[in-house]
Amino acid sequence: NFMLTQPHSVSESPGKTVTISCTRSSGSFASNYVQWYQQRPGCAPTTVIYEDNQRPSGVPDRFSGSIDSSSNSASLTISGLKTEDEADYYCQSYDSSNRGVFGGGTKLTVL
Amino acid sequence: QLQLQESGPGLVKPSETLSLTCTVSGGSISSSSYYWGWIRQPPGKGLEWIGSIYYSGSTYYNPSLKSRVTISVDTSKNQFSLKLSSVTAADTAVYYCARRIYCTNGVCYPGYFDYWGQGTLVTVSS
């Protein structure tokens, strides 16, 4: 099976833009979509990006997703950072047998 | 509004079987548009995909857990369940149940989890 590797932590100031990467160890993101989940302390995860770059209703357009096929990586970009964006973020995708894999998670600090 | 609620023992002894049930309300588990899944999170660690089940009983399991995991569905009760055998302390985690998108507008693919339960902590200890 493949792995999804994320940076352990990132930090940025309010109002700035931050990008969180998610690199796939084998296989291709072209074969399965990437999702991004936000998890605040003590809460269940919620989806901020699905199908690589789609936002569920209610998620602000400050959140965007992209795929870079050349580096086999996905990215979550959050612009106009707010303190409420401080959370853990997880990427997730599937293997060729439709079994799910989560990245290790990235702790976003907005300071 | 769809709701999912996990239930089951919060304490399980090593070598025994962990059993959890997820009750779905506000929607039918028999919908052809969704799979139903289990995800866990050890304290202070990341999310781990355990497996998913369709209302017909079709399942997908994490290869690393496959030998110990069984996920089943009871459409009459609108519930699905998780059994994890031969547990150790490493299985201590918050266990979440969730709904996973499967078919949208006639196109079927492994999609994202759109509704989650609140999670339940299961501790493995003697």
Coordinates of N, CA and C in Angstrom, one line a residue:
Chain A
N1 N 0.8 -1.2 0.0 CA 0.0 0.0 0.0 C 0.9 1.3 0.0
F2 N 0.3 2.4 -0.3 CA 1.1 3.6 -0.4 C 0.9 4.4 0.9
M3 N 1.8 5.5 1.1 CA 1.8 6.4 2.2 C 1.5 7.8 1.7
L4 N 0.9 8.6 2.6 CA 0.8 10.0 2.3 C 1.6 10.7 3.4
T5 N 2.5 11.5 2.9 CA 3.4 12.2 3.9 C 3.1 13.7 3.9
Q6 N 2.9 14.2 5.1 CA 2.6 15.6 5.4 C 3.6 16.2 6.3
P7 N 3.9 17.5 6.3 CA 4.7 18.1 7.3 C 4.1 18.0 8.6
H8 N 4.9 17.8 9.7 CA 4.3 17.7 11.0 C 3.6 18.9 11.5
S9 N 4.2 20.1 11.1 CA 3.5 21.3 11.6 C 3.9 22.5 10.6
V10 N 3.0 23.5 10.6 CA 3.3 24.7 9.9 C 2.7 25.8 10.7
S11 N 3.3 27.0 10.6 CA 2.8 28.2 11.3 C 2.8 29.4 10.4
E12 N 1.9 30.3 10.6 CA 1.9 31.5 9.9 C 1.0 32.5 10.6
S13 N 1.1 33.8 10.2 CA 0.5 34.9 10.9 C -0.9 35.1 10.3
P14 N -1.8 35.6 11.1 CA -3.2 36.0 10.6 C -3.1 36.9 9.4
G15 N -4.0 36.6 8.4 CA -4.0 37.3 7.2 C -3.1 36.8 6.1
K16 N -2.2 36.0 6.5 CA -1.2 35.4 5.5 C -1.8 34.2 4.8
T17 N -1.0 33.6 3.9 CA -1.4 32.4 3.2 C -0.4 31.3 3.6
V18 N -1.0 30.1 3.8 CA -0.2 28.9 4.1 C -0.6 27.8 3.2
T19 N 0.4 27.0 2.9 CA 0.2 25.8 2.0 C 0.7 24.6 2.7
I20 N -0.2 23.5 2.8 CA 0.2 22.2 3.4 C 0.3 21.2 2.3
S21 N 1.4 20.5 2.3 CA 1.6 19.5 1.2 C 1.3 18.1 1.7
C22 N 1.1 17.2 0.7 CA 0.7 15.8 0.9 C 1.3 15.0 -0.2
T23 N 2.4 14.3 0.1 CA 3.1 13.6 -1.0 C 2.8 12.1 -1.0
R24 N 2.4 11.6 -2.1 CA 2.1 10.1 -2.3 C 3.3 9.3 -2.6
S25 N 3.5 8.2 -1.8 CA 4.8 7.5 -2.0 C 4.8 6.6 -3.2
S26 N 3.6 6.2 -3.7 CA 3.6 5.3 -4.9 C 2.2 5.4 -5.5
G27 N 2.1 5.1 -6.7 CA 0.8 5.2 -7.4 C 0.6 6.7 -7.8
S28 N -0.5 7.1 -8.2 CA -0.8 8.4 -8.7 C -2.1 9.0 -8.2
F29 N -2.0 10.3 -7.9 CA -3.2 11.0 -7.5 C -4.2 11.0 -8.7
A30 N -3.8 10.8 -9.9 CA -4.7 10.8 -11.0 C -5.7 9.7 -10.9
S31 N -5.4 8.6 -10.2 CA -6.2 7.5 -10.2 C -7.3 7.6 -9.1
N32 N -7.0 8.4 -8.1 CA -8.0 8.6 -7.0 C -8.0 10.0 -6.4
Y33 N -9.1 10.5 -6.1 CA -9.2 11.8 -5.6 C -8.5 12.0 -4.2
V34 N -8.2 13.2 -3.9 CA -7.7 13.6 -2.5 C -8.7 14.4 -1.8
Q35 N -8.8 14.1 -0.5 CA -9.7 14.9 0.4 C -8.8 15.5 1.4
W36 N -9.3 16.6 2.0 CA -8.6 17.3 3.1 C -9.6 17.5 4.2
Y37 N -9.2 17.1 5.4 CA -10.1 17.2 6.6 C -9.4 18.1 7.6
Q38 N -10.3 18.9 8.3 CA -9.9 19.8 9.4 C -10.3 19.1 10.7
Q39 N -9.5 19.1 11.7 CA -9.9 18.6 13.0 C -9.4 19.5 14.1
R40 N -10.4 20.1 14.7 CA -10.1 20.9 15.9 C -10.0 20.0 17.1
P41 N -9.3 20.5 18.2 CA -9.1 19.7 19.4 C -10.5 19.2 19.9
G42 N -10.5 17.9 20.2 CA -11.7 17.3 20.8 C -12.9 17.1 19.9
C43 N -12.7 17.4 18.6 CA -13.8 17.3 17.7 C -13.6 16.3 16.6
A44 N -14.6 15.8 16.0 CA -14.5 14.9 14.8 C -14.0 15.7 13.6
P45 N -13.3 15.1 12.7 CA -12.9 15.8 11.5 C -14.1 16.3 10.7
T46 N -13.8 17.4 9.9 CA -14.8 17.9 8.9 C -14.1 18.1 7.6
T47 N -14.8 17.9 6.5 CA -14.2 18.1 5.2 C -14.0 19.5 4.8
V48 N -12.9 19.9 4.4 CA -12.7 21.3 3.8 C -12.5 21.2 2.3
I49 N -11.9 20.1 1.8 CA -11.7 19.9 0.3 C -12.0 18.5 0.0
Y50 N -12.8 18.2 -1.1 CA -13.0 16.9 -1.6 C -12.8 16.9 -3.1
E51 N -12.5 15.7 -3.7 CA -12.3 15.6 -5.1 C -11.2 16.5 -5.5
D52 N -10.1 16.5 -4.8 CA -8.9 17.3 -5.1 C -9.1 18.8 -4.8
N53 N -10.2 19.4 -5.3 CA -10.3 20.9 -5.2 C -11.7 21.4 -5.0
Q54 N -12.6 20.6 -4.6 CA -14.0 21.0 -4.4 C -14.2 21.3 -2.9
R55 N -15.0 22.4 -2.7 CA -15.3 22.8 -1.3 C -16.7 22.4 -1.0
P56 N -17.0 21.8 0.2 CA -18.3 21.5 0.6 C -19.0 22.9 0.9
S57 N -20.3 22.9 0.8 CA -21.0 24.1 1.2 C -20.7 24.5 2.6
G58 N -20.5 25.8 2.8 CA -20.2 26.3 4.1 C -18.7 26.5 4.3
V59 N -17.9 25.9 3.5 CA -16.4 26.1 3.6 C -16.0 27.3 2.8
P60 N -15.4 28.3 3.5 CA -15.1 29.6 2.7 C -14.1 29.3 1.6
D61 N -14.2 30.2 0.6 CA -13.3 30.1 -0.5 C -11.8 30.4 -0.2
R62 N -11.5 30.7 1.0 CA -10.1 30.9 1.4 C -9.4 29.6 1.4
F63 N -10.2 28.5 1.4 CA -9.6 27.1 1.3 C -9.6 26.6 -0.1
S64 N -8.5 26.2 -0.6 CA -8.4 25.6 -2.0 C -7.4 24.4 -2.0
G65 N -7.7 23.5 -3.0 CA -6.9 22.3 -3.1 C -6.3 22.2 -4.5
S66 N -5.2 21.6 -4.6 CA -4.6 21.4 -5.9 C -3.8 20.1 -6.0
I67 N -3.5 19.6 -7.2 CA -2.7 18.5 -7.4 C -1.5 18.8 -8.3
D68 N -0.3 18.4 -8.0 CA 0.9 18.5 -8.8 C 1.3 17.1 -9.2
S69 N 1.0 16.8 -10.4 CA 1.3 15.4 -10.9 C 2.8 15.2 -11.0
S70 N 3.6 16.2 -11.3 CA 5.0 16.1 -11.5 C 5.7 15.6 -10.2
S71 N 5.2 16.1 -9.1 CA 5.8 15.7 -7.8 C 4.9 14.7 -7.0
N72 N 3.9 14.3 -7.7 CA 2.9 13.3 -7.0 C 2.5 13.8 -5.7
S73 N 2.1 15.1 -5.6 CA 1.7 15.7 -4.4 C 0.4 16.5 -4.5
A74 N -0.3 16.6 -3.4 CA -1.5 17.4 -3.3 C -1.2 18.6 -2.3
S75 N -1.9 19.7 -2.4 CA -1.7 20.8 -1.6 C -3.0 21.4 -1.1
L76 N -3.0 21.8 0.1 CA -4.1 22.6 0.7 C -3.6 24.0 1.0
T77 N -4.3 25.0 0.4 CA -3.8 26.3 0.6 C -5.0 27.1 1.3
I78 N -4.6 27.8 2.4 CA -5.5 28.6 3.1 C -5.0 30.0 3.1
S79 N -5.8 30.9 2.5 CA -5.4 32.3 2.4 C -6.2 33.1 3.4
G80 N -5.7 34.3 3.7 CA -6.4 35.2 4.7 C -6.6 34.5 6.0
L81 N -5.5 33.9 6.5 CA -5.6 33.1 7.7 C -6.3 33.8 8.9
K82 N -7.1 33.0 9.5 CA -7.8 33.4 10.7 C -7.4 32.5 11.9
T83 N -7.5 33.0 13.1 CA -7.1 32.2 14.2 C -8.0 31.0 14.3
E84 N -9.2 31.1 13.8 CA -10.1 29.9 13.8 C -9.7 28.8 12.9
D85 N -8.7 29.1 12.0 CA -8.2 28.0 11.1 C -7.2 27.1 11.8
E86 N -6.8 27.5 13.0 CA -5.8 26.7 13.8 C -6.4 25.4 14.1
A87 N -5.8 24.3 13.6 CA -6.3 23.0 13.7 C -5.3 22.0 13.1
D88 N -5.7 20.7 13.2 CA -4.9 19.7 12.5 C -5.6 19.4 11.1
Y89 N -4.8 19.2 10.1 CA -5.3 19.0 8.8 C -4.7 17.7 8.2
Y90 N -5.6 16.8 7.7 CA -5.3 15.5 7.2 C -5.7 15.4 5.7
C91 N -4.7 14.9 4.9 CA -5.1 14.5 3.5 C -5.5 13.1 3.6
Q92 N -6.2 12.7 2.6 CA -6.7 11.3 2.5 C -7.0 10.9 1.0
S93 N -6.6 9.7 0.7 CA -6.9 9.2 -0.7 C -7.2 7.7 -0.6
Y94 N -7.2 7.1 -1.8 CA -7.5 5.6 -1.9 C -6.5 4.9 -2.7
D95 N -6.3 3.6 -2.5 CA -5.5 2.8 -3.3 C -6.3 2.2 -4.5
S96 N -5.7 1.4 -5.3 CA -6.4 0.9 -6.5 C -7.5 -0.1 -6.1
S97 N -7.5 -0.6 -4.8 CA -8.5 -1.5 -4.4 C -9.6 -0.7 -3.5
N98 N -9.6 0.6 -3.6 CA -10.5 1.4 -2.9 C -10.4 1.4 -1.4
R99 N -9.2 1.1 -0.9 CA -9.0 1.1 0.5 C -8.4 2.5 0.9
G100 N -8.9 3.1 1.9 CA -8.5 4.5 2.3 C -7.1 4.6 3.0
V101 N -6.5 5.7 2.8 CA -5.2 6.0 3.5 C -5.3 7.5 3.9
F102 N -4.9 7.7 5.2 CA -4.8 9.1 5.7 C -3.3 9.5 5.8
G103 N -3.0 10.8 5.5 CA -1.7 11.3 5.8 C -1.6 11.4 7.3
G104 N -0.3 11.7 7.8 CA -0.1 11.7 9.2 C -0.6 12.9 9.9
G105 N -1.0 13.9 9.2 CA -1.6 15.1 9.8 C -0.6 16.3 9.9
T106 N -1.1 17.5 9.8 CA -0.3 18.7 9.9 C -1.0 19.6 10.9
K107 N -0.2 20.0 11.9 CA -0.7 21.0 12.9 C -0.5 22.4 12.4
L108 N -1.6 23.1 12.2 CA -1.5 24.5 11.7 C -1.6 25.4 12.9
T109 N -0.6 26.2 13.1 CA -0.6 27.3 14.2 C -0.7 28.6 13.5
V110 N -1.7 29.4 14.0 CA -1.9 30.8 13.5 C -1.5 31.7 14.6
L111 N -0.4 32.4 14.4 CA 0.1 33.2 15.5 C 0.4 34.6 15.1
Chain B
Q1 N -31.5 16.1 9.4 CA -30.1 16.1 9.5 C -29.6 14.7 9.8
L2 N -28.7 14.2 9.0 CA -28.1 12.9 9.3 C -27.3 12.9 10.6
Q3 N -27.4 11.9 11.4 CA -26.6 11.8 12.6 C -26.1 10.4 12.8
L4 N -24.9 10.3 13.2 CA -24.3 8.9 13.5 C -23.8 8.9 15.0
Q5 N -24.1 7.8 15.6 CA -23.7 7.7 17.1 C -23.1 6.4 17.3
E6 N -21.8 6.4 17.8 CA -21.1 5.2 18.2 C -21.5 4.8 19.6
S7 N -21.6 3.5 19.8 CA -21.9 2.9 21.1 C -21.1 1.6 21.3
G8 N -20.8 1.4 22.6 CA -20.1 0.2 22.9 C -19.2 0.3 24.2
P9 N -18.6 -0.7 24.6 CA -17.8 -0.6 25.9 C -16.6 0.4 25.7
G10 N -16.3 1.1 26.7 CA -15.2 2.0 26.7 C -13.9 1.4 27.2
L11 N -14.0 0.2 27.7 CA -12.9 -0.5 28.3 C -12.9 -2.0 27.8
V12 N -11.8 -2.4 27.2 CA -11.7 -3.8 26.7 C -10.4 -4.4 27.2
K13 N -10.4 -5.6 27.6 CA -9.2 -6.3 28.1 C -8.3 -6.8 26.9
P14 N -7.0 -6.8 27.2 CA -6.1 -7.3 26.1 C -6.5 -8.7 25.7
S15 N -6.3 -9.0 24.4 CA -6.6 -10.3 23.8 C -8.1 -10.5 23.5
E16 N -9.0 -9.6 24.1 CA -10.4 -9.8 23.8 C -10.8 -9.0 22.5
T17 N -12.1 -9.1 22.2 CA -12.6 -8.5 21.0 C -13.4 -7.2 21.3
L18 N -12.9 -6.1 20.6 CA -13.6 -4.8 20.7 C -14.8 -4.8 19.8
S19 N -15.9 -4.4 20.3 CA -17.2 -4.4 19.5 C -17.8 -3.0 19.7
L20 N -18.1 -2.4 18.5 CA -18.8 -1.1 18.5 C -19.9 -1.1 17.5
T21 N -20.9 -0.3 17.8 CA -22.0 -0.2 16.8 C -22.2 1.3 16.5
C22 N -22.6 1.6 15.3 CA -22.9 2.9 14.8 C -24.4 3.0 14.4
T23 N -25.1 3.8 15.1 CA -26.5 3.9 14.8 C -26.7 5.2 13.9
V24 N -27.4 5.0 12.8 CA -27.6 6.1 11.8 C -29.0 6.6 12.0
S25 N -29.2 7.9 12.1 CA -30.6 8.4 12.2 C -30.7 9.6 11.3
G26 N -31.9 9.9 10.8 CA -32.1 11.0 9.8 C -31.8 10.6 8.4
G27 N -31.6 9.3 8.1 CA -31.3 8.9 6.8 C -31.2 7.3 6.8
S28 N -31.3 6.8 5.6 CA -31.3 5.3 5.5 C -29.9 4.8 5.2
I29 N -29.5 3.7 5.9 CA -28.2 3.1 5.7 C -28.3 2.3 4.4
S30 N -29.5 2.1 3.9 CA -29.7 1.3 2.7 C -29.6 2.1 1.4
S31 N -29.2 3.3 1.5 CA -29.1 4.2 0.3 C -27.9 3.6 -0.6
S32 N -28.2 3.6 -1.9 CA -27.1 3.1 -2.8 C -26.0 4.1 -3.0
S33 N -26.1 5.3 -2.5 CA -25.2 6.4 -2.7 C -24.0 6.4 -1.8
Y34 N -24.0 5.6 -0.7 CA -23.0 5.7 0.3 C -22.5 4.4 0.8
Y35 N -21.2 4.5 1.2 CA -20.6 3.5 2.1 C -20.6 4.0 3.5
W36 N -20.3 3.1 4.4 CA -20.3 3.5 5.8 C -19.0 3.0 6.4
G37 N -18.3 3.8 7.1 CA -16.9 3.5 7.5 C -16.6 3.7 9.0
W38 N -15.4 3.1 9.3 CA -14.8 3.2 10.7 C -13.4 3.8 10.5
I39 N -13.1 4.8 11.4 CA -11.8 5.4 11.4 C -11.4 5.5 12.9
R40 N -10.2 5.4 13.2 CA -9.7 5.5 14.6 C -8.6 6.5 14.7
Q41 N -8.4 7.0 16.0 CA -7.3 7.9 16.2 C -6.8 7.7 17.6
P42 N -5.6 7.1 17.7 CA -5.0 6.9 19.0 C -4.7 8.3 19.7
P43 N -4.7 8.3 21.0 CA -4.5 9.6 21.7 C -3.3 10.3 21.2
G44 N -3.5 11.6 20.8 CA -2.4 12.4 20.4 C -1.8 12.0 19.0
K45 N -2.4 11.1 18.3 CA -1.9 10.7 17.0 C -2.9 11.0 15.9
G46 N -2.5 10.5 14.7 CA -3.3 10.8 13.5 C -4.5 9.8 13.3
L47 N -5.2 10.1 12.2 CA -6.3 9.3 11.8 C -5.9 8.0 11.1
E48 N -6.6 6.9 11.3 CA -6.3 5.6 10.6 C -7.6 5.1 10.1
W49 N -7.6 4.8 8.8 CA -8.8 4.2 8.1 C -8.9 2.8 8.4
I50 N -10.0 2.3 9.0 CA -10.2 0.9 9.4 C -10.8 0.1 8.3
G51 N -12.0 0.6 7.8 CA -12.7 -0.1 6.7 C -14.0 0.5 6.4
S52 N -14.7 0.0 5.4 CA -16.0 0.5 5.0 C -16.9 -0.6 4.6
I53 N -18.2 -0.4 4.6 CA -19.2 -1.4 4.2 C -20.3 -0.7 3.5
Y54 N -20.8 -1.5 2.5 CA -22.0 -1.0 1.7 C -23.2 -1.7 2.3
Y55 N -24.4 -1.2 2.1 CA -25.6 -1.8 2.6 C -25.8 -3.3 2.2
S56 N -25.2 -3.6 1.1 CA -25.3 -5.0 0.6 C -24.4 -5.9 1.3
G57 N -23.4 -5.4 2.1 CA -22.5 -6.2 2.8 C -21.1 -6.2 2.2
S58 N -20.9 -5.5 1.1 CA -19.6 -5.4 0.5 C -18.7 -4.6 1.4
T59 N -17.4 -5.1 1.6 CA -16.5 -4.5 2.5 C -15.1 -4.2 1.9
Y60 N -14.5 -3.2 2.5 CA -13.1 -2.9 2.2 C -12.4 -2.7 3.6
Y61 N -11.2 -3.4 3.8 CA -10.5 -3.3 5.0 C -9.1 -2.8 4.8
N62 N -8.6 -2.1 5.9 CA -7.2 -1.7 5.9 C -6.4 -3.0 5.9
P63 N -5.4 -3.1 5.0 CA -4.6 -4.4 5.0 C -3.9 -4.7 6.3
S64 N -3.5 -3.7 7.0 CA -2.8 -3.9 8.2 C -3.7 -4.4 9.4
L65 N -5.0 -4.3 9.2 CA -5.9 -4.7 10.3 C -6.8 -5.9 9.8
K66 N -6.7 -6.2 8.5 CA -7.7 -7.1 7.9 C -7.9 -8.4 8.6
S67 N -6.8 -9.0 9.2 CA -6.9 -10.3 9.8 C -7.7 -10.2 11.1
R68 N -7.9 -9.0 11.7 CA -8.6 -8.9 13.0 C -9.9 -8.2 12.9
V69 N -10.2 -7.6 11.7 CA -11.4 -6.7 11.6 C -12.6 -7.4 10.9
T70 N -13.7 -7.1 11.4 CA -15.0 -7.5 10.7 C -15.9 -6.3 10.9
I71 N -16.4 -5.9 9.7 CA -17.5 -4.8 9.7 C -18.7 -5.4 9.1
S72 N -19.8 -5.2 9.8 CA -21.1 -5.8 9.4 C -22.2 -4.7 9.4
V73 N -23.3 -5.0 8.7 CA -24.4 -4.0 8.6 C -25.7 -4.7 8.9
D74 N -26.6 -4.0 9.6 CA -27.9 -4.4 9.9 C -28.9 -3.4 9.4
T75 N -29.4 -3.6 8.2 CA -30.2 -2.6 7.6 C -31.6 -2.4 8.4
S76 N -32.0 -3.5 9.0 CA -33.3 -3.4 9.7 C -33.2 -2.5 10.9
K77 N -32.0 -2.3 11.5 CA -31.8 -1.4 12.6 C -31.1 -0.1 12.2
N78 N -30.8 0.0 11.0 CA -30.1 1.2 10.5 C -28.8 1.3 11.2
Q79 N -28.1 0.2 11.4 CA -26.8 0.2 12.1 C -25.7 -0.5 11.3
F80 N -24.5 -0.2 11.6 CA -23.4 -1.0 11.2 C -22.4 -1.1 12.4
S81 N -21.6 -2.2 12.3 CA -20.8 -2.5 13.5 C -19.4 -2.9 13.1
L82 N -18.5 -2.7 14.1 CA -17.1 -3.0 14.0 C -16.7 -4.0 15.1
K83 N -16.0 -5.1 14.7 CA -15.4 -6.0 15.6 C -13.9 -6.1 15.3
L84 N -13.1 -5.9 16.4 CA -11.6 -6.0 16.2 C -11.2 -7.0 17.3
S85 N -10.6 -8.0 16.8 CA -10.2 -9.1 17.7 C -8.8 -9.0 18.2
S86 N -8.5 -9.8 19.2 CA -7.1 -9.9 19.8 C -6.5 -8.5 20.0
V87 N -7.2 -7.6 20.7 CA -6.8 -6.3 20.9 C -5.6 -6.2 21.9
T88 N -4.8 -5.2 21.6 CA -3.7 -4.8 22.5 C -3.8 -3.3 22.9
A89 N -2.8 -2.9 23.7 CA -2.8 -1.5 24.1 C -2.7 -0.5 22.9
A90 N -2.1 -1.0 21.8 CA -2.0 -0.2 20.6 C -3.3 0.0 19.9
D91 N -4.4 -0.7 20.3 CA -5.7 -0.4 19.7 C -6.5 0.6 20.5
T92 N -5.9 1.1 21.6 CA -6.5 2.2 22.4 C -6.7 3.4 21.5
A93 N -7.9 3.9 21.3 CA -8.1 5.0 20.4 C -9.5 5.6 20.5
V94 N -9.7 6.7 19.9 CA -11.1 7.2 19.7 C -11.5 6.6 18.4
Y95 N -12.6 5.9 18.4 CA -13.2 5.3 17.2 C -14.3 6.1 16.6
Y96 N -14.2 6.5 15.4 CA -15.3 7.2 14.7 C -16.0 6.4 13.7
C97 N -17.3 6.5 13.6 CA -18.0 6.0 12.4 C -18.4 7.2 11.5
A98 N -18.5 6.9 10.2 CA -18.7 8.0 9.3 C -19.4 7.5 8.0
R99 N -20.1 8.4 7.3 CA -20.7 8.1 6.0 C -19.7 8.5 4.9
R100 N -19.6 7.7 3.9 CA -18.7 8.0 2.8 C -19.4 8.0 1.5
I101 N -19.2 9.1 0.8 CA -19.9 9.3 -0.5 C -19.4 8.1 -1.4
Y102 N -20.3 7.5 -2.2 CA -20.0 6.5 -3.1 C -20.5 6.8 -4.6
C103 N -21.7 7.2 -4.7 CA -22.3 7.5 -6.0 C -22.9 8.9 -6.0
T104 N -22.5 9.7 -7.0 CA -23.1 11.0 -7.1 C -23.5 11.2 -8.6
N105 N -24.8 11.5 -8.8 CA -25.3 11.7 -10.2 C -25.0 10.5 -11.1
G106 N -25.1 9.3 -10.6 CA -24.9 8.1 -11.3 C -23.4 7.7 -11.5
V107 N -22.5 8.5 -11.0 CA -21.1 8.1 -11.1 C -20.6 7.6 -9.7
C108 N -20.0 6.4 -9.7 CA -19.6 5.8 -8.5 C -18.1 5.8 -8.4
Y109 N -17.6 6.1 -7.2 CA -16.1 6.2 -6.9 C -15.9 6.3 -5.4
P110 N -14.7 6.0 -4.9 CA -14.5 6.1 -3.5 C -14.4 7.6 -3.1
G111 N -15.4 8.1 -2.4 CA -15.4 9.5 -2.1 C -15.0 9.9 -0.7
Y112 N -15.5 11.0 -0.3 CA -15.0 11.5 1.0 C -16.1 11.2 2.1
F113 N -15.6 11.3 3.4 CA -16.5 11.2 4.5 C -17.2 12.5 4.8
D114 N -18.5 12.5 4.6 CA -19.2 13.8 4.8 C -19.9 13.9 6.1
Y115 N -20.2 12.9 6.8 CA -20.8 12.9 8.1 C -20.1 12.0 9.0
W116 N -19.8 12.5 10.2 CA -19.0 11.7 11.2 C -19.8 11.6 12.5
G117 N -19.6 10.5 13.3 CA -20.1 10.5 14.6 C -19.2 11.3 15.5
Q118 N -19.5 11.5 16.7 CA -18.7 12.3 17.7 C -17.5 11.6 18.1
G119 N -17.4 10.2 17.9 CA -16.3 9.4 18.4 C -16.5 8.9 19.8
T120 N -15.9 7.7 20.0 CA -16.0 7.1 21.3 C -14.6 6.5 21.6
L121 N -14.1 6.8 22.9 CA -12.8 6.4 23.3 C -12.9 4.9 23.8
V122 N -12.1 4.1 23.2 CA -12.0 2.7 23.7 C -10.6 2.5 24.2
T123 N -10.5 2.1 25.5 CA -9.2 1.9 26.1 C -9.0 0.4 26.3
V124 N -7.8 -0.1 25.9 CA -7.5 -1.5 26.1 C -6.6 -1.6 27.3
S125 N -7.1 -2.3 28.3 CA -6.3 -2.4 29.6 C -6.9 -3.5 30.4
S126 N -6.1 -4.1 31.2 CA -6.6 -5.1 32.1 C -7.0 -4.5 33.4

